[in-house]
Amino acid sequence: MLILTRRTDEALKIGDNITITVLEIRGNQVRLGVDAPRDVSVHRQEIYDRLSEAPANTQG
């Protein structure tokens, strides 16, 4: 795992077209902005895990 230190208004790049920006740090909470193409899915980990566990076809 790569570990990076960033401050408010600093960013990191993933590839050529994804930018993660630290918008705000308040106590133990960090607000991040994600700038990515529409075809790239971005989810919080707990939502991603829930989506991964959902049945592929929910129709009868």
mmCIF file of C-alpha atoms in Angstrom:
data_model
loop_
_atom_site.group_PDB
_atom_site.id
_atom_site.type_symbol
_atom_site.label_atom_id
_atom_site.label_comp_id
_atom_site.label_asym_id
_atom_site.label_seq_id
_atom_site.Cartn_x
_atom_site.Cartn_y
_atom_site.Cartn_z
ATOM 1 C CA MET A 1 0.000 0.000 0.000
ATOM 2 C CA LEU A 2 1.275 3.420 -0.941
ATOM 3 C CA ILE A 3 0.836 5.959 1.882
ATOM 4 C CA LEU A 4 0.733 9.659 1.000
ATOM 5 C CA THR A 5 0.435 12.797 3.101
ATOM 6 C CA ARG A 6 -1.711 15.612 1.719
ATOM 7 C CA ARG A 7 -3.016 18.879 3.143
ATOM 8 C CA THR A 8 -6.209 20.768 2.345
ATOM 9 C CA ASP A 9 -6.364 21.803 -1.325
ATOM 10 C CA GLU A 10 -3.614 19.345 -2.266
ATOM 11 C CA ALA A 11 -4.332 16.533 -4.698
ATOM 12 C CA LEU A 12 -3.067 13.267 -6.073
ATOM 13 C CA LYS A 13 -3.404 11.819 -9.558
ATOM 14 C CA ILE A 14 -4.351 8.280 -10.513
ATOM 15 C CA GLY A 15 -3.363 7.742 -14.100
ATOM 16 C CA ASP A 16 -3.947 10.610 -16.495
ATOM 17 C CA ASN A 17 -7.618 11.267 -15.831
ATOM 18 C CA ILE A 18 -8.438 10.805 -12.126
ATOM 19 C CA THR A 19 -7.706 13.465 -9.515
ATOM 20 C CA ILE A 20 -8.404 13.139 -5.780
ATOM 21 C CA THR A 21 -8.364 16.465 -3.899
ATOM 22 C CA VAL A 22 -8.437 16.990 -0.125
ATOM 23 C CA LEU A 23 -11.216 19.551 0.317
ATOM 24 C CA GLU A 24 -11.408 19.766 4.096
ATOM 25 C CA ILE A 25 -9.968 18.189 7.229
ATOM 26 C CA ARG A 26 -12.079 18.505 10.368
ATOM 27 C CA GLY A 27 -11.100 16.412 13.386
ATOM 28 C CA ASN A 28 -11.023 12.787 12.279
ATOM 29 C CA GLN A 29 -13.019 13.457 9.097
ATOM 30 C CA VAL A 30 -11.562 14.176 5.679
ATOM 31 C CA ARG A 31 -13.641 15.454 2.747
ATOM 32 C CA LEU A 32 -12.329 14.332 -0.623
ATOM 33 C CA GLY A 33 -13.241 15.478 -4.099
ATOM 34 C CA VAL A 34 -12.985 12.937 -6.909
ATOM 35 C CA ASP A 35 -12.664 14.122 -10.493
ATOM 36 C CA ALA A 36 -12.994 11.107 -12.776
ATOM 37 C CA PRO A 37 -14.556 10.267 -16.130
ATOM 38 C CA ARG A 38 -18.221 9.245 -15.999
ATOM 39 C CA ASP A 39 -17.362 5.694 -17.040
ATOM 40 C CA VAL A 40 -15.282 5.199 -13.854
ATOM 41 C CA SER A 41 -17.336 4.019 -10.862
ATOM 42 C CA VAL A 42 -16.462 5.688 -7.557
ATOM 43 C CA HIS A 43 -17.969 4.326 -4.318
ATOM 44 C CA ARG A 44 -17.219 4.420 -0.602
ATOM 45 C CA GLN A 45 -15.794 1.059 0.513
ATOM 46 C CA GLU A 46 -18.893 0.027 2.496
ATOM 47 C CA ILE A 47 -21.155 0.758 -0.488
ATOM 48 C CA TYR A 48 -18.837 -1.091 -2.866
ATOM 49 C CA ASP A 49 -18.843 -4.129 -0.552
ATOM 50 C CA ARG A 50 -22.647 -4.089 -0.386
ATOM 51 C CA LEU A 51 -22.925 -3.816 -4.174
ATOM 52 C CA SER A 52 -20.459 -6.682 -4.609
ATOM 53 C CA GLU A 53 -22.537 -8.928 -2.337
ATOM 54 C CA ALA A 54 -25.847 -8.145 -4.097
ATOM 55 C CA PRO A 55 -27.188 -10.788 -6.467
ATOM 56 C CA ALA A 56 -26.318 -10.072 -10.093
ATOM 57 C CA ASN A 57 -29.921 -10.468 -11.197
ATOM 58 C CA THR A 58 -32.594 -9.286 -8.769
ATOM 59 C CA GLN A 59 -35.451 -9.955 -11.186
ATOM 60 C CA GLY A 60 -37.386 -13.253 -10.959
#
